[in-house]
Coordinates of C-alpha atoms in Angstrom, one line a residue:
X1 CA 62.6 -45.6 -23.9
X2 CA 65.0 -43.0 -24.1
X3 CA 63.6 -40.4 -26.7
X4 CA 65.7 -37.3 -25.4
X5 CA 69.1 -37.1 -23.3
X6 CA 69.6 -35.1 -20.4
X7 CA 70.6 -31.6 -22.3
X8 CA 67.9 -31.9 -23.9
X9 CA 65.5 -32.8 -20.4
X10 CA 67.3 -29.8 -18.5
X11 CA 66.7 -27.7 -21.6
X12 CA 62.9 -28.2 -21.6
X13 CA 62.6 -27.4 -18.4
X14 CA 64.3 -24.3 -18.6
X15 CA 62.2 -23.1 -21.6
X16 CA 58.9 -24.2 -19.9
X17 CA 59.7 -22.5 -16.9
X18 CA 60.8 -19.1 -18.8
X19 CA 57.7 -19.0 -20.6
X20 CA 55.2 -19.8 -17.3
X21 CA 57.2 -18.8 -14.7
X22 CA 55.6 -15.4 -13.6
X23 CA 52.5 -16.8 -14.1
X24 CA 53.2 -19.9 -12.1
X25 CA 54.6 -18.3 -8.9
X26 CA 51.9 -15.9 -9.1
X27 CA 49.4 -18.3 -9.2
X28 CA 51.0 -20.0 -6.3
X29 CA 51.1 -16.8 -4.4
X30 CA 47.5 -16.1 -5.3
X31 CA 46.1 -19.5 -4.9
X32 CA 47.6 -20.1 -1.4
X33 CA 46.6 -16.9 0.0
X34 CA 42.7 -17.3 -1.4
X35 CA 42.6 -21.2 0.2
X36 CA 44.2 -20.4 3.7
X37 CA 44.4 -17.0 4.5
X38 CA 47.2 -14.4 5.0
X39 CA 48.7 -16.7 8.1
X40 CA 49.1 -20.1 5.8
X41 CA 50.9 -17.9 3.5
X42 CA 53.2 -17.0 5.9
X43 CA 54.4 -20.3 6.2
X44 CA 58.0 -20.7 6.3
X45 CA 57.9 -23.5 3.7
X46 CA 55.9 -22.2 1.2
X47 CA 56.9 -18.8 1.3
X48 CA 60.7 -20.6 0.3
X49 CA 59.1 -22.7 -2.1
X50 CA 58.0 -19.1 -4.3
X51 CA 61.2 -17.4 -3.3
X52 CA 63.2 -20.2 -4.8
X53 CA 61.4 -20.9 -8.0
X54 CA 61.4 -16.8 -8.5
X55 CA 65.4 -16.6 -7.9
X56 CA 65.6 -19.7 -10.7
X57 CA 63.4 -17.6 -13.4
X58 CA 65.6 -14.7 -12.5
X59 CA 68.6 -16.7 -13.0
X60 CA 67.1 -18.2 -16.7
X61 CA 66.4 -14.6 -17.3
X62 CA 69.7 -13.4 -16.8
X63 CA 71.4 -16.5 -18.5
X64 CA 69.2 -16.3 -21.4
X65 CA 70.4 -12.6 -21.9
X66 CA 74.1 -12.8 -21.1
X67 CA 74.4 -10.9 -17.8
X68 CA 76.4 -13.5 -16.7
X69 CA 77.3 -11.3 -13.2
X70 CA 73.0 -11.1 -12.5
X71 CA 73.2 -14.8 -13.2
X72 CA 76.1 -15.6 -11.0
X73 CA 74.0 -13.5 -8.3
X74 CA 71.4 -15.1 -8.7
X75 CA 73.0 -18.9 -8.7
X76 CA 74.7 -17.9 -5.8
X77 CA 71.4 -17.1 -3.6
X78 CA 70.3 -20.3 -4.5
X79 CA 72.9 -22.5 -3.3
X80 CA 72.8 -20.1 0.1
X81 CA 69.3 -19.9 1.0
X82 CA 67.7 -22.8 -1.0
X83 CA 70.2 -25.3 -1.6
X84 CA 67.8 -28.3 -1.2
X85 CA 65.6 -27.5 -3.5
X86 CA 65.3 -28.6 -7.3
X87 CA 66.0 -25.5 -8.8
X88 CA 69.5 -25.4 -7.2
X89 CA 69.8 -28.4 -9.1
X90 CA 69.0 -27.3 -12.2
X91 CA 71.0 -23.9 -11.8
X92 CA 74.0 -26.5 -10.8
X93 CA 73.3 -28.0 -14.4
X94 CA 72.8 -25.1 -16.3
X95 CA 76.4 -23.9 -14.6
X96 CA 78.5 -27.2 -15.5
X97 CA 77.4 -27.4 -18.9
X98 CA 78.8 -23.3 -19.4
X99 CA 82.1 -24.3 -17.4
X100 CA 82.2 -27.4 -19.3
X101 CA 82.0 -25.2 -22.3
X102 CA 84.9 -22.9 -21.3
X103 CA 87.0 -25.4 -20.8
X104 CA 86.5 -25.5 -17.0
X105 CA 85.7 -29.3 -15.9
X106 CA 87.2 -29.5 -12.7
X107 CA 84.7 -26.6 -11.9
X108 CA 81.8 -28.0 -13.2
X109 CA 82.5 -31.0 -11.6
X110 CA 83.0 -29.3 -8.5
X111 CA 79.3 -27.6 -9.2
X112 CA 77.5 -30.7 -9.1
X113 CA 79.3 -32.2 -6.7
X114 CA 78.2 -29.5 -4.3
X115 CA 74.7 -30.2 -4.6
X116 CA 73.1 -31.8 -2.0
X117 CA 71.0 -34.7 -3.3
X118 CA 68.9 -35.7 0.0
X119 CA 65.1 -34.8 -1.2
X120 CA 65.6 -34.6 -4.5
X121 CA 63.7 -37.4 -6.6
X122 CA 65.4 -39.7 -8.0
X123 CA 65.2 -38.6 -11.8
X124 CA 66.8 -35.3 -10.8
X125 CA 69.7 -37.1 -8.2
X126 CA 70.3 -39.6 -11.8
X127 CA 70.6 -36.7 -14.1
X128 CA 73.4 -35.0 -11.9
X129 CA 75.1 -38.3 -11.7
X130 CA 75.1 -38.5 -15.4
X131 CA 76.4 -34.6 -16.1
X132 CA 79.2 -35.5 -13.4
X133 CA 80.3 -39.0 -15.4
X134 CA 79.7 -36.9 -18.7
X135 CA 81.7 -33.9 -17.2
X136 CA 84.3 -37.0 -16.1
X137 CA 84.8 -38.5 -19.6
X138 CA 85.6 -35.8 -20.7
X139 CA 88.5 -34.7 -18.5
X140 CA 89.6 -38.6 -19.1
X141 CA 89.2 -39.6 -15.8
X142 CA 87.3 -42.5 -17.1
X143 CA 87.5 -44.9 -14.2
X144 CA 86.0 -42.4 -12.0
X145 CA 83.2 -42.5 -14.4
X146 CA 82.4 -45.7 -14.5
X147 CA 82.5 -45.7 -10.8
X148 CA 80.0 -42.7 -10.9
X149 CA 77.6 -45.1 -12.7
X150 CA 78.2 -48.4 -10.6
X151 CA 74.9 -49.6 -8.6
X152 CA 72.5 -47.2 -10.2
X153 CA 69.3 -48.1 -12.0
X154 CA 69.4 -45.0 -14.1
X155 CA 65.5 -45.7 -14.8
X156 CA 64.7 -42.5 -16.9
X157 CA 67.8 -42.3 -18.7
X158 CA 68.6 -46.0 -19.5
X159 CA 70.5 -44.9 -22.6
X160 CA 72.2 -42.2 -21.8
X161 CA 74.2 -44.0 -18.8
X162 CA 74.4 -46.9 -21.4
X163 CA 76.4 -44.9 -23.7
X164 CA 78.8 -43.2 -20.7
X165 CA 79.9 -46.5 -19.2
X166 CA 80.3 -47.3 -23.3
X167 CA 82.3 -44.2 -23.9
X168 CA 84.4 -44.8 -20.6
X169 CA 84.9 -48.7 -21.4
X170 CA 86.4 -48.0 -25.1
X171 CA 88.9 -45.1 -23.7
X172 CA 90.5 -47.6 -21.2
X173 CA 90.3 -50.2 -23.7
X174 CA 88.0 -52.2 -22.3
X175 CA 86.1 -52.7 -26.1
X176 CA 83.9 -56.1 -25.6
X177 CA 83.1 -53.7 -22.4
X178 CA 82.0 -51.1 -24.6
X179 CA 80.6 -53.2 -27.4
X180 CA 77.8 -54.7 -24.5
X181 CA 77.2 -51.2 -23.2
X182 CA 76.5 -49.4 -26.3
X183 CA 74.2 -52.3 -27.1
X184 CA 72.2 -51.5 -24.2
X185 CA 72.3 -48.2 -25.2
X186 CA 70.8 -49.0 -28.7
X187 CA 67.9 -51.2 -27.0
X188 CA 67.4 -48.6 -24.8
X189 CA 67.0 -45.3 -27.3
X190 CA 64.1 -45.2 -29.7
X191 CA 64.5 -45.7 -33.1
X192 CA 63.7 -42.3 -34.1
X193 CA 66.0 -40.9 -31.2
X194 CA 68.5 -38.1 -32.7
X195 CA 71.4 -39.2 -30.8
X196 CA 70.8 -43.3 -32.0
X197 CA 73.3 -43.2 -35.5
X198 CA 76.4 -42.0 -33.0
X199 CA 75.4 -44.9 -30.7
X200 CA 75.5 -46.6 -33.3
X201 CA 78.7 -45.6 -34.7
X202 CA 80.3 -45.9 -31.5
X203 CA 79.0 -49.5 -31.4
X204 CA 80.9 -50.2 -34.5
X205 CA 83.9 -48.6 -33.2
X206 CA 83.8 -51.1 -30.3
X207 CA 83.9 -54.3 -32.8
X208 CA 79.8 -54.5 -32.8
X209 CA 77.8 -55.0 -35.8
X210 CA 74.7 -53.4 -36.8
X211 CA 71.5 -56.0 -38.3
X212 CA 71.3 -55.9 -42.1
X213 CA 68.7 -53.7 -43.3
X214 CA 66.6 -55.6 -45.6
X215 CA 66.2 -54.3 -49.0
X216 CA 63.3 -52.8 -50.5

């Protein structure tokens, strides 16, 4: 079931990780150190691991509080030096979503599109493949959204990818197109969801119609 869209996933993240991020990469740092000694520490791997999870509570830090230069600085040292890691990824969605905002798709697009999705698992690789066909839509290049959801499973968002390849099928006119994907959508979402009455409306839109609600 879909309970939350992927805003609202990438927005949990970022508040869990604002709250217990110190704590976490100093636990890390602690805990490896105490179970293998000053050499294991020293690892390459792990020492990039802490380096990029503290450049990513740096960057919410500086997002959260407008210093939108310490921000960039920070996004920017991510994509360099740790650009296979999840937390590029989610500074990559934090970034669309503000381009997106000012009016800057072709940017955002062009953020997500520059992350490298080899490692990542598969929830994250779907949820950057949803912001790009969202980011898509919206500039009306709706056949290349559809095409960004062709031959994907879309496991954890079910819904959400639903209600793209919906929202892409009734803008090219494609409405008994539309009218099957928003019904997806619908089966997919809970039916306490937030999002479910625009689905809904939408599914109208598209020619569907809604089961009577039996009276009291």
């Amino acid at each position: 079931m879909d309970h939350i869209d992927e805003h609202e996933q990438g927005e949990r993240v970022r508040a869990w990780l604002k709250k217990n991020g110190s704590s976490l990469i100093t636990g890390v740092a602690l805990g490896l150190a105490a179970l293998s000694g000053w050499n294991w520490w020293q690892a390459q791997g792990e020492v990039r691991k802490v380096e990029a999870a503290a450049e990513f509570l740096a960057f919410t830090r500086a997002s959260e509080a407008g210093e939108t230069a310490k921000a960039a600085a920070h996004a920017q040292a991510l994509r360099q030096n740790h650009g296979e890691t999840v937390y590029n990824a989610l500074v990559a969605l934090v970034d669309s979503r503000r381009l997106l905002d000012e009016g800057k798709g072709e940017e955002s697009l062009a953020v997500l599109d520059g992350v490298a999705v080899e490692g990542l698992d598969a929830s994250m690789a779907e949820l950057l493949s949803l912001r790009a066909a969202r980011v898509l839509v919206t500039l009306g290049r709706h056949e290349d959204a559809l095409k960004r959801l062709e031959g994907r499973d879309f496991a954890a968002y079910a819904g959400v990818a639903a209600e793209l390849r919906g929202d892409a099928s009734l803008a090219l006119g494609r409405r008994e197109e539309a009218r099957e994907a928003y019904e997806a959508a619908l089966a997919a979402l809970d039916l306490a969801a937030a999002t479910r009455g625009m689905v809904e409306l939408k599914f109208t839109e598209a020619g569907g119609r809604l089961p009577e609600t039996p009276e009291a």
